[in-house]
Amino acid sequence: MAMVKTEPECRWERRLTTSESIIMGFHEDSGMCSAGTCMADGCVEEPVLLYPHGLKGLHSLQALVPSLLRHEVEIALEKLGLTLDRMYAWEMFLDMMKSQTRNSFPNADLPRNFTDATRAILVDWIIQVHEMMHFQEETLYLAIHLLNYSLRQIKVTTANLQLLGMVCLFLAAKKEESHLPEVSELCYLMDHTYTKHQLLRMERKVLYGLKFDLSYCPPLHFLLLFASIARCSAMVVWMARYLLELSLLEGQCVVFLPAQLAGAALCLARQVLQEPPTAEGEAAWCLASSIHAGSETTLLRVMHILASAAAKAHTQETCATFSKFSSPETLHVSRHPGLKNAPGLLGVCT
Amino acid sequence: MAHGTSIQYEPVAEIGGGAYGTVYKARDTESGQFVALKSVRVQTDQNGLPISTVREVALLRRLEQFDHPNVVRLMDVCATQRSDQETKVTLVFEHVDQDLKTYLERAPAPGLSPDRIKDLMKQLLCGLAFLHSNRVMHRDLKPENILVTSQGQVKLADFGLARIYSCHMALTPVVVTLWYRPPEVLLQSSYATPVDIWSTGCIFAEMFRRKPLFCGESEMDQLGKIFEVIGLPPEEEWPTDVTLSRKNFPPLTARPIKDFVPEINEQGAQLLLKMLTFDPLKRISSLNALEHPYFCDEETSTQTKS
């Protein structure tokens, strides 16, 4: 109880300013490791940009970047409807960058009896139910996060795995949606394998197990934010959204931060589509890249995972995401021929 | 689950029967620390725990991650299934044994020094700005739920609980104090984060006066007392969505705020008036209040010299 007296508001202000180290090249920074990026890699890496050659040598531009970026972030968050008041937008962005560091896991290990394949089948099923319910995309990302979290926090038998998946989707909907399905409807969707009573009991088990911690900074928000700042084309954004959703099926992706997944999906989408560059587009991409999403090594690792997932997506049993993104509304991105040799674009995989 | 709470947290004393139910001081048997337990019974229907409870508790958990120095720590959340229809949710907060009310009562004779008041106000606004930037309003700010640690650190408590408890509250006939309520709440108009700034203004004045600024006994009486100080607002500022007419009040004009808070300095009086502004849209925000000249140190030193 007897703590050293600190001036509280100063401590708080200090915390905010250190978060500004998310802007690359502005701070000669080592503190970034504490933010979790290096932790995820298990080693200390030299931080690099989303776009590695972006700002090298441009010192005068570099000095401009923080205010320019701040302005762009504020506009983008407002445009995306993620903030109600531009006055608080930059603080909100700093909060997003900071709080996302709690949203990855130290390793991809699953409890005994569960394999990545079982998990992928369950995730694929959740994606289908989610689509059928016409829920928002945030709800899906939150549901899968809650699933990953619960699998590590509470004991569930294989027989109850589907029930757990449904409850995670139900809880995510309670957090995000304005219209909720009836519990009986959910039971019907599971062919009445479980009773309503069992479902509600599982809901309590998950909530208590997670201590009501349902906060999550979805990678989708980072994706839309980066894409908005980078002025990406609709095609690039749809491709990146597809690749990002594929990451949900990959158990090994849980070790990466939401911003890393988003950054990698966007980079890969650009590489796959190879749209002809414009001066304005490159400058905007350069600015978006000054947000430190992750080290080059980390981003490449994620890109490799996503590229190989995309290359084999159409042959998999778990193909709900593939079908979803083959529709005309999504510009048929999942059927893009460039995805077949996406891993080749990135060179030899290690 | 049921045993979880009772084993880890050993009740020591009942520390209040607030509007939202009994609050217990307890000892955390794992850490030896004292905690404050606030429980609420939540009705669960056939769709499980209510959305409002799920969202509000999740929000408190999220705010906790930022570890803000001027907000009381939420250490744990426990839930106990009472029956199929009822769940008890217990929020475990850090325990601070002094609130601003007792702090003011304990202050020796001439009251708090102007610098001490400024420091308390700065911390209070800092905590409020944090809540407001996270789109959380307190709604029931008063000296009793502003905690002051023995090191003089201000910590806001009981924020965001209003909605968690709302279903429970309807069943509890308790007297909720009106003294810190802003006009828009008393008039039952729509309200948002400016409500907390009004309450902060009332508390600011109380720190100098060592007694509340507006002690109304009913909604009407409270509004009357407010208008005696700030004057009856012009017709165009009167909210249109309320049943109570402006004509019910005598046409009072504003009186100098220093008549009511004589010890306050010039900048302090200016800030206070900006907080006690009738129109919530014209009322100062917590972030802007922190940038007010009142908090500028150079200004104070010239003030004290003169």
XYZ file of C-alpha atoms in Angstrom:
656
model
C 0.000 0.000 0.000
C 2.809 2.423 0.840
C 3.793 3.398 -2.636
C 6.293 6.034 -3.593
C 4.514 9.252 -4.347
C 4.569 9.936 -8.032
C 2.916 12.856 -9.676
C 0.096 10.959 -11.282
C -0.697 13.150 -14.260
C 2.982 13.361 -15.229
C 3.260 9.618 -15.167
C 0.278 9.396 -17.450
C 1.577 11.990 -19.861
C 4.889 10.190 -20.012
C 3.183 7.005 -20.978
C 1.475 8.714 -23.856
C 4.628 10.211 -25.221
C 6.507 6.929 -25.159
C 3.727 5.487 -27.281
C 4.763 7.931 -29.940
C 7.673 5.635 -30.627
C 5.270 3.796 -32.879
C 6.293 6.346 -35.438
C 9.348 4.973 -37.051
C 12.510 6.917 -37.431
C 11.338 9.505 -34.973
C 12.802 7.922 -31.903
C 16.073 6.063 -31.877
C 14.154 3.437 -30.192
C 14.767 0.401 -28.100
C 11.609 0.675 -26.019
C 9.592 -0.805 -28.831
C 10.543 -4.288 -27.660
C 8.476 -3.831 -24.549
C 5.459 -3.212 -26.733
C 5.459 -6.869 -27.588
C 6.710 -7.002 -31.138
C 10.068 -8.396 -30.270
C 8.531 -10.643 -27.686
C 6.526 -12.271 -30.425
C 9.684 -12.911 -32.362
C 11.572 -14.209 -29.432
C 14.548 -12.081 -30.340
C 15.439 -8.467 -30.722
C 15.290 -7.301 -34.263
C 16.090 -4.076 -35.937
C 12.769 -2.359 -36.478
C 12.072 -1.688 -40.119
C 9.242 -0.171 -42.026
C 6.306 -1.832 -43.677
C 7.970 -0.534 -46.791
C 11.615 -1.042 -46.081
C 13.101 1.587 -48.379
C 10.454 4.174 -47.679
C 12.055 6.959 -45.778
C 15.738 6.194 -45.791
C 17.839 9.288 -46.139
C 14.909 11.651 -46.233
C 15.614 13.440 -42.993
C 13.620 16.542 -43.703
C 10.583 14.497 -44.627
C 11.111 12.410 -41.541
C 10.692 15.447 -39.350
C 7.389 16.145 -41.058
C 6.056 12.654 -40.687
C 4.660 12.770 -37.130
C 2.322 15.706 -37.714
C 1.425 14.518 -41.191
C 0.741 11.041 -39.966
C -1.281 12.332 -37.052
C -3.425 14.337 -39.411
C -3.942 11.351 -41.716
C -4.751 9.013 -38.825
C -7.328 11.454 -37.482
C -9.011 11.813 -40.851
C -8.956 8.061 -41.497
C -10.406 7.119 -38.108
C -13.162 9.651 -38.531
C -13.905 8.467 -42.069
C -14.055 4.858 -40.887
C -16.469 5.840 -38.124
C -14.104 4.484 -35.484
C -14.123 7.696 -33.495
C -16.951 10.059 -32.648
C -14.785 13.060 -32.057
C -11.645 13.994 -33.940
C -10.340 15.682 -30.795
C -9.773 12.245 -29.275
C -8.788 10.410 -32.496
C -5.020 10.486 -32.084
C -5.244 9.363 -28.474
C -7.516 6.594 -29.586
C -4.975 5.478 -32.178
C -2.216 5.442 -29.560
C -4.528 3.362 -27.357
C -5.128 0.947 -30.243
C -1.410 0.484 -30.787
C -0.836 -0.021 -27.082
C -3.773 -2.242 -26.238
C -3.257 -4.564 -29.208
C -0.110 -5.815 -27.506
C -2.401 -7.748 -25.152
C -4.118 -9.423 -28.051
C -1.518 -11.966 -29.096
C -0.431 -15.158 -27.371
C 3.087 -16.177 -26.343
C 2.890 -19.402 -28.344
C 0.625 -21.261 -30.728
C 0.338 -24.348 -28.513
C -3.130 -25.789 -28.130
C -4.285 -27.940 -25.228
C -3.911 -31.683 -25.664
C -6.500 -33.377 -27.901
C -6.733 -30.329 -30.102
C -4.836 -29.938 -33.316
C -4.537 -27.030 -35.698
C -6.706 -29.026 -38.097
C -9.541 -29.376 -35.554
C -9.270 -25.718 -34.776
C -9.424 -24.798 -38.468
C -12.586 -26.875 -38.950
C -14.221 -25.132 -35.994
C -13.159 -21.668 -37.192
C -14.461 -22.446 -40.675
C -17.815 -23.439 -39.186
C -17.946 -20.219 -37.119
C -17.234 -18.229 -40.288
C -20.236 -19.893 -41.944
C -22.569 -19.257 -39.010
C -21.316 -15.689 -38.776
C -22.101 -15.119 -42.446
C -25.537 -16.664 -42.109
C -26.331 -14.327 -39.196
C -25.250 -11.258 -41.201
C -23.098 -10.119 -38.331
C -20.461 -7.425 -38.669
C -16.892 -8.399 -39.482
C -15.632 -7.173 -36.097
C -17.843 -9.788 -34.472
C -16.057 -12.566 -36.337
C -12.598 -11.362 -35.350
C -13.679 -10.982 -31.733
C -15.314 -14.441 -31.732
C -12.134 -16.133 -32.947
C -10.060 -14.172 -30.455
C -12.370 -15.300 -27.636
C -12.046 -18.869 -28.911
C -8.242 -18.683 -28.900
C -8.316 -17.124 -25.450
C -10.829 -19.601 -23.960
C -8.977 -22.618 -25.339
C -6.045 -21.469 -23.225
C -8.040 -20.454 -20.146
C -10.721 -23.052 -19.583
C -10.954 -26.804 -19.846
C -13.207 -28.020 -22.615
C -13.720 -31.556 -23.851
C -13.556 -32.361 -27.547
C -17.275 -33.076 -27.446
C -17.975 -29.523 -26.315
C -15.704 -27.796 -28.802
C -18.515 -26.816 -31.134
C -20.498 -25.469 -28.190
C -17.511 -23.373 -27.146
C -17.222 -21.984 -30.675
C -20.890 -21.031 -30.733
C -20.700 -19.396 -27.311
C -17.687 -17.334 -28.396
C -19.666 -16.103 -31.397
C -22.696 -15.416 -29.171
C -20.618 -13.425 -26.683
C -18.912 -11.497 -29.473
C -22.387 -10.645 -30.796
C -23.481 -9.499 -27.337
C -20.523 -7.154 -27.352
C -20.804 -5.885 -30.942
C -24.235 -6.415 -32.458
C -27.512 -4.574 -32.040
C -29.663 -7.584 -32.883
C -29.069 -10.869 -31.156
C -30.197 -14.312 -32.245
C -32.270 -16.369 -29.818
C -30.442 -19.076 -27.947
C -32.915 -21.615 -29.344
C -31.918 -20.590 -32.854
C -28.282 -21.234 -32.024
C -29.175 -24.677 -30.678
C -31.043 -25.405 -33.881
C -27.929 -24.501 -35.878
C -26.053 -27.153 -33.913
C -28.721 -29.765 -34.714
C -29.804 -29.700 -31.040
C -26.621 -31.503 -30.075
C -26.614 -29.297 -26.986
C -29.492 -27.941 -24.904
C -30.140 -24.244 -24.223
C -29.173 -24.905 -20.650
C -25.786 -26.266 -21.731
C -25.210 -23.263 -23.951
C -25.931 -20.785 -21.166
C -23.758 -22.741 -18.778
C -20.914 -22.559 -21.285
C -21.506 -18.816 -21.643
C -20.982 -18.357 -17.922
C -17.969 -20.618 -17.950
C -16.330 -18.559 -20.698
C -17.216 -15.193 -19.154
C -15.961 -16.179 -15.719
C -12.930 -17.911 -17.173
C -12.002 -14.792 -19.109
C -13.058 -12.584 -16.170
C -15.273 -10.608 -18.549
C -12.244 -9.511 -20.530
C -13.781 -9.126 -23.978
C -11.636 -6.270 -25.176
C -9.960 -6.779 -28.471
C -8.461 -4.536 -31.072
C -9.384 -6.321 -34.306
C -6.708 -6.514 -37.025
C -9.439 -5.405 -39.419
C -9.398 -1.911 -37.903
C -5.665 -1.645 -38.465
C -6.100 -2.909 -42.005
C -8.759 -0.326 -42.843
C -6.755 2.406 -41.156
C -3.496 1.571 -42.977
C -5.341 1.148 -46.284
C -7.117 4.462 -45.861
C -3.886 6.347 -45.141
C -2.125 4.527 -48.004
C -4.985 5.343 -50.428
C -5.152 1.691 -51.499
C -7.485 0.712 -54.316
C -10.693 -1.195 -53.595
C -9.087 -4.264 -55.154
C -6.087 -4.123 -52.817
C -8.357 -3.626 -49.805
C -10.582 -6.599 -50.690
C -7.534 -8.769 -51.348
C -6.039 -7.754 -48.008
C -9.339 -8.422 -46.208
C -9.415 -11.872 -47.748
C -5.855 -12.637 -46.709
C -6.538 -11.282 -43.227
C -9.570 -13.498 -42.797
C -7.504 -16.499 -43.904
C -5.214 -15.757 -40.959
C -8.067 -16.738 -38.635
C -7.790 -20.328 -39.855
C -4.058 -20.489 -39.211
C -3.355 -21.486 -35.624
C 0.220 -20.209 -35.846
C -1.035 -16.654 -36.463
C -2.126 -16.196 -32.832
C 1.397 -15.174 -31.840
C 1.294 -12.078 -34.023
C -0.120 -8.698 -33.109
C -3.247 -7.446 -34.901
C -1.285 -4.608 -36.549
C 1.322 -7.102 -37.796
C -1.341 -9.316 -39.361
C -2.964 -6.282 -40.971
C 0.322 -4.841 -42.217
C 1.385 -8.184 -43.687
C -1.985 -8.768 -45.381
C -1.803 -5.354 -47.014
C 1.820 -5.800 -48.164
C 1.043 -9.192 -49.627
C -2.099 -7.920 -51.356
C -0.032 -5.212 -53.062
C 2.608 -7.691 -54.131
C 0.056 -10.130 -55.515
C -1.878 -7.506 -57.452
C 1.127 -5.560 -58.717
C -0.904 -2.483 -59.591
C 1.026 0.111 -61.610
C 2.512 2.604 -59.115
C 1.579 6.292 -59.095
C 3.618 9.044 -57.460
C 0.779 9.967 -55.150
C 0.064 6.352 -54.255
C 3.701 5.644 -53.419
C 3.936 8.723 -51.207
C 0.764 7.734 -49.339
C 2.052 4.178 -48.916
C 5.298 5.584 -47.640
C 3.469 7.571 -44.978
C 1.317 4.599 -43.941
C 4.506 2.553 -43.690
C 5.926 4.922 -41.137
C 3.590 3.313 -38.610
C 5.658 0.637 -37.003
C 3.543 -2.449 -37.519
C 6.351 -4.911 -37.018
C 9.883 -5.780 -38.040
C 10.565 -6.819 -41.607
C 11.311 -10.375 -40.506
C 8.015 -10.632 -38.651
C 6.019 -9.192 -41.517
C 7.698 -11.576 -43.953
C 6.900 -14.523 -41.710
C 3.229 -13.573 -41.633
C 3.235 -12.941 -45.380
C 4.645 -16.432 -45.983
C 1.911 -17.999 -43.854
C -0.816 -16.021 -45.615
C 0.658 -16.644 -49.082
C 0.722 -20.398 -48.652
C -2.750 -20.380 -47.084
C -4.078 -18.433 -50.067
C -2.332 -20.689 -52.569
C -4.047 -23.808 -51.249
C -7.321 -22.238 -50.061
C -9.452 -23.582 -52.917
C -8.342 -27.169 -52.318
C -9.127 -27.143 -48.605
C -12.123 -28.606 -46.859
C -12.253 -25.431 -44.802
C -13.169 -23.072 -47.607
C -15.884 -20.780 -46.214
C -13.603 -17.766 -46.483
C -12.515 -18.731 -49.987
C -16.157 -18.913 -51.136
C -17.115 -15.717 -49.326
C -14.416 -13.761 -51.131
C -15.128 -15.267 -54.539
C -18.359 -13.260 -54.841
C -18.725 -10.325 -57.256
C -19.177 -7.925 -54.297
C -15.707 -8.815 -53.107
C -14.315 -8.475 -56.656
C -13.639 -12.246 -56.825
C -10.356 -11.688 -55.008
C -10.006 -15.241 -53.732
C -9.918 -16.502 -57.337
C -7.211 -14.117 -58.424
C -4.619 -16.083 -60.433
C -1.763 -14.254 -58.736
C -2.516 -16.069 -55.478
C -1.525 -19.476 -56.872
C 2.117 -18.579 -56.905
C 1.964 -16.046 -54.065
C 4.561 -17.926 -52.000
C 6.916 -17.673 -54.967
C 6.693 -13.891 -54.871
C 8.288 -13.840 -51.475
C 11.286 -15.945 -52.332
C 12.400 -18.993 -50.441
C 10.411 -19.670 -47.315
C 12.407 -20.397 -44.207
C -17.569 -20.754 -8.986
C -19.559 -19.885 -5.895
C -16.734 -20.523 -3.491
C -14.218 -18.500 -5.541
C -15.098 -15.113 -4.095
C -15.689 -16.142 -0.523
C -12.393 -17.976 -0.202
C -10.134 -15.413 -1.792
C -11.838 -12.364 -0.310
C -12.575 -12.371 3.382
C -15.076 -9.646 4.371
C -13.839 -7.352 7.106
C -16.549 -4.714 7.370
C -19.527 -3.248 5.666
C -18.412 0.102 4.327
C -21.475 1.490 2.753
C -24.944 0.855 1.584
C -24.664 3.015 -1.523
C -27.393 3.454 -4.059
C -26.153 0.356 -5.813
C -26.100 -2.132 -2.972
C -23.847 -2.993 -0.098
C -20.125 -2.444 -0.357
C -17.774 -4.528 1.743
C -14.226 -3.988 2.764
C -12.476 -7.326 2.499
C -9.029 -8.796 2.690
C -7.518 -10.537 -0.286
C -6.174 -13.691 1.349
C -3.695 -14.192 -1.487
C -2.017 -10.790 -1.326
C -3.055 -9.600 2.141
C -4.285 -6.334 0.600
C -7.582 -4.722 1.440
C -10.130 -4.527 -1.327
C -13.610 -3.120 -1.793
C -16.236 -5.609 -2.952
C -19.226 -4.321 -4.858
C -21.800 -6.888 -5.764
C -24.829 -6.686 -7.931
C -27.475 -9.269 -8.663
C -28.169 -9.568 -12.332
C -31.305 -11.136 -13.711
C -30.514 -13.688 -16.367
C -33.238 -14.553 -18.832
C -33.347 -17.283 -21.430
C -30.696 -15.494 -23.462
C -28.168 -15.610 -20.675
C -26.408 -12.660 -19.076
C -27.866 -9.324 -20.204
C -25.986 -7.485 -22.928
C -25.673 -4.382 -20.739
C -23.848 -6.325 -18.015
C -21.558 -8.055 -20.507
C -20.663 -4.759 -22.173
C -20.264 -2.653 -19.066
C -18.111 -5.107 -17.175
C -16.017 -5.661 -20.313
C -15.619 -1.888 -20.580
C -14.404 -1.617 -16.994
C -11.925 -4.391 -17.733
C -10.715 -2.545 -20.810
C -10.244 0.750 -18.977
C -8.270 -1.118 -16.363
C -5.646 -2.037 -18.946
C -4.596 1.597 -19.214
C -3.670 1.700 -15.547
C -4.643 5.365 -15.185
C -3.346 6.879 -11.935
C -6.558 8.814 -11.231
C -8.939 5.944 -11.605
C -9.508 3.302 -8.958
C -8.039 -0.124 -9.808
C -10.446 -2.901 -10.748
C -8.562 -5.930 -9.500
C -10.915 -8.772 -10.236
C -14.374 -9.704 -11.388
C -16.167 -12.686 -9.910
C -19.515 -14.095 -10.805
C -21.658 -16.505 -8.876
C -24.656 -18.333 -10.196
C -27.453 -17.851 -7.678
C -30.179 -19.607 -9.589
C -31.219 -20.026 -13.197
C -32.636 -16.528 -13.102
C -30.029 -14.744 -11.066
C -26.301 -14.228 -11.131
C -24.258 -12.254 -8.646
C -21.462 -10.252 -10.208
C -18.843 -8.987 -7.783
C -16.416 -6.270 -8.776
C -13.236 -6.226 -6.714
C -11.679 -2.767 -6.448
C -8.608 -1.557 -4.618
C -9.578 -0.168 -1.244
C -8.811 3.453 -0.424
C -10.114 4.378 3.000
C -10.628 8.077 2.491
C -12.977 9.896 0.185
C -13.009 13.585 -0.655
C -15.889 14.152 1.756
C -13.911 12.930 4.767
C -10.760 14.540 3.398
C -12.501 17.929 3.419
C -13.987 17.300 6.866
C -10.592 16.379 8.287
C -8.810 19.429 6.856
C -7.787 21.752 9.736
C -9.426 25.123 10.308
C -8.933 27.503 7.396
C -9.450 24.566 5.016
C -7.337 23.390 2.122
C -4.657 25.650 0.689
C -5.276 27.065 -2.803
C -2.370 24.973 -4.149
C -3.769 21.806 -2.637
C -7.155 22.504 -4.217
C -5.502 23.137 -7.567
C -3.634 19.839 -7.358
C -6.775 17.906 -6.417
C -8.708 19.559 -9.247
C -5.991 18.779 -11.766
C -5.976 15.115 -10.818
C -9.757 14.955 -10.832
C -9.931 16.466 -14.325
C -7.132 14.195 -15.517
C -9.110 11.115 -14.482
C -12.236 12.554 -16.032
C -10.484 13.364 -19.329
C -9.316 9.750 -19.437
C -12.851 8.437 -18.929
C -14.320 10.882 -21.413
C -11.757 10.071 -24.086
C -12.853 6.466 -23.686
C -16.442 7.557 -24.094
C -17.335 6.742 -20.504
C -19.255 9.177 -18.376
C -19.387 8.954 -14.639
C -22.911 10.356 -14.172
C -22.798 10.363 -10.383
C -19.685 12.285 -9.453
C -19.696 13.517 -5.836
C -17.214 13.838 -2.971
C -18.174 10.369 -1.703
C -16.886 8.604 -4.790
C -13.748 10.621 -5.295
C -11.104 8.810 -3.301
C -8.007 10.483 -1.883
C -5.113 8.227 -0.872
C -2.919 8.987 2.110
C -0.342 10.308 -0.403
C -2.898 12.748 -1.737
C -3.572 10.923 -4.971
C -7.070 11.337 -6.378
C -8.842 8.253 -7.705
C -12.268 8.256 -9.280
C -14.536 5.408 -8.242
C -17.965 4.084 -9.166
C -17.791 5.299 -12.770
C -19.661 3.302 -15.354
C -21.508 1.421 -12.656
C -24.761 3.249 -13.251
C -25.702 1.097 -16.203
C -24.590 -2.178 -14.658
C -26.743 -1.461 -11.688
C -29.656 0.203 -13.435
C -31.910 -2.833 -13.436
C -31.173 -3.399 -9.788
C -31.620 0.234 -8.889
C -35.244 0.396 -9.927
C -35.974 -2.011 -7.111
C -34.067 -0.097 -4.478
C -35.850 2.921 -3.052
C -32.812 4.961 -2.158
C -32.300 8.670 -1.966
C -29.736 9.730 -4.516
C -28.259 13.126 -3.817
C -29.307 15.885 -6.185
C -26.658 18.372 -5.147
C -24.184 17.592 -7.911
C -26.733 17.085 -10.664
C -26.574 19.382 -13.685
C -29.649 21.222 -14.948
C -30.080 18.929 -17.971
C -30.417 15.887 -15.698
C -32.748 17.698 -13.293
C -34.859 18.752 -16.277
C -34.746 15.185 -17.639
C -33.297 16.346 -20.924
C -30.715 14.328 -22.856
C -27.249 14.336 -21.366
C -23.665 13.328 -22.100
C -20.142 13.804 -20.721
C -20.748 17.478 -19.746
C -22.774 16.178 -16.753
C -19.527 15.262 -15.052
C -18.083 18.726 -15.607
C -21.043 20.301 -13.836
C -20.536 17.989 -10.871
C -16.813 18.812 -10.919
C -17.690 22.512 -10.773
C -19.886 21.937 -7.721
C -17.068 19.993 -6.075
C -14.524 22.680 -6.993
C -16.627 25.275 -5.165
C -17.110 22.909 -2.239
C -13.357 22.519 -1.760
C -13.162 26.230 -0.949
C -16.445 26.473 0.929
C -16.128 23.165 2.797
C -19.859 22.818 2.364
C -21.869 21.997 -0.757
C -22.734 24.802 -3.175
C -26.301 23.825 -4.061
C -28.242 21.834 -1.441
C -31.630 21.297 -3.038
C -34.310 19.102 -1.532
C -36.181 18.314 -4.725
C -35.506 18.670 -8.418
C -37.354 22.013 -8.517
C -35.656 23.273 -5.396
C -32.257 22.219 -6.750
C -32.853 24.099 -10.029
C -34.051 27.153 -8.068
C -30.846 27.136 -5.993
C -28.757 26.858 -9.154
C -30.494 29.809 -10.825
C -29.980 31.937 -7.698
C -26.268 31.698 -8.490
C -25.952 31.483 -12.278
C -29.181 33.336 -13.091
C -32.146 32.087 -15.068
C -30.836 31.073 -18.503
C -32.239 32.865 -21.580
C -35.246 31.324 -23.310
C -33.170 30.132 -26.283
C -30.924 28.028 -24.027
C -33.831 26.264 -22.351
C -33.984 22.674 -23.700
C -36.937 22.017 -25.969
C -37.371 18.357 -25.071
C -38.467 18.947 -21.446
C -41.846 19.280 -19.781
C -40.831 21.763 -17.086
C -41.284 25.303 -18.361
C -38.850 28.138 -17.838
C -41.815 30.216 -16.634
C -41.889 28.237 -13.397
C -38.781 30.072 -12.227
C -38.357 33.708 -11.165
C -36.321 35.835 -13.604
C -33.137 35.921 -11.561
C -29.903 37.439 -12.843
C -26.501 35.916 -12.227
C -24.681 36.975 -9.069
C -20.878 37.246 -8.804
C -19.532 33.755 -8.123
C -17.155 35.224 -5.537
C -20.181 35.977 -3.342
C -20.535 32.228 -2.924
C -16.881 31.190 -3.133
C -14.995 34.158 -1.628
C -11.597 32.423 -1.327
C -11.297 31.568 -5.020
C -8.813 33.525 -7.180
C -9.658 35.249 -10.456
C -8.676 32.388 -12.804
C -10.325 29.860 -10.542
C -13.564 31.857 -10.644
C -13.408 31.987 -14.450
C -12.897 28.244 -14.706
C -15.667 27.597 -12.198
C -18.121 29.649 -14.248
C -17.161 27.729 -17.380
C -17.983 24.504 -15.544
C -21.246 25.821 -14.115
C -22.544 26.794 -17.542
C -26.214 26.003 -18.061
C -25.962 24.900 -21.686
C -24.066 21.559 -21.726
C -22.768 22.296 -25.224
C -21.166 25.525 -24.019
C -19.761 23.978 -20.853
C -15.963 23.509 -20.882
C -14.630 19.995 -21.663
C -12.293 18.151 -19.314
C -9.371 18.442 -21.764
C -9.897 22.182 -22.214
C -10.338 22.669 -18.485
C -6.886 21.161 -17.928
C -5.454 23.787 -20.264
C -7.186 26.655 -18.463
C -4.879 29.458 -17.157
C -5.942 28.485 -13.626
C -3.599 25.501 -13.867
C -0.747 27.582 -15.243
C 1.842 27.869 -12.449
C 3.270 31.296 -13.409
C -0.166 32.761 -13.043
C -0.498 31.472 -9.506
C 2.837 32.811 -8.337
C 1.900 36.315 -9.500
C -1.459 35.890 -7.822
C 0.003 34.930 -4.481
C 2.548 37.787 -4.585
C -0.033 40.484 -5.187
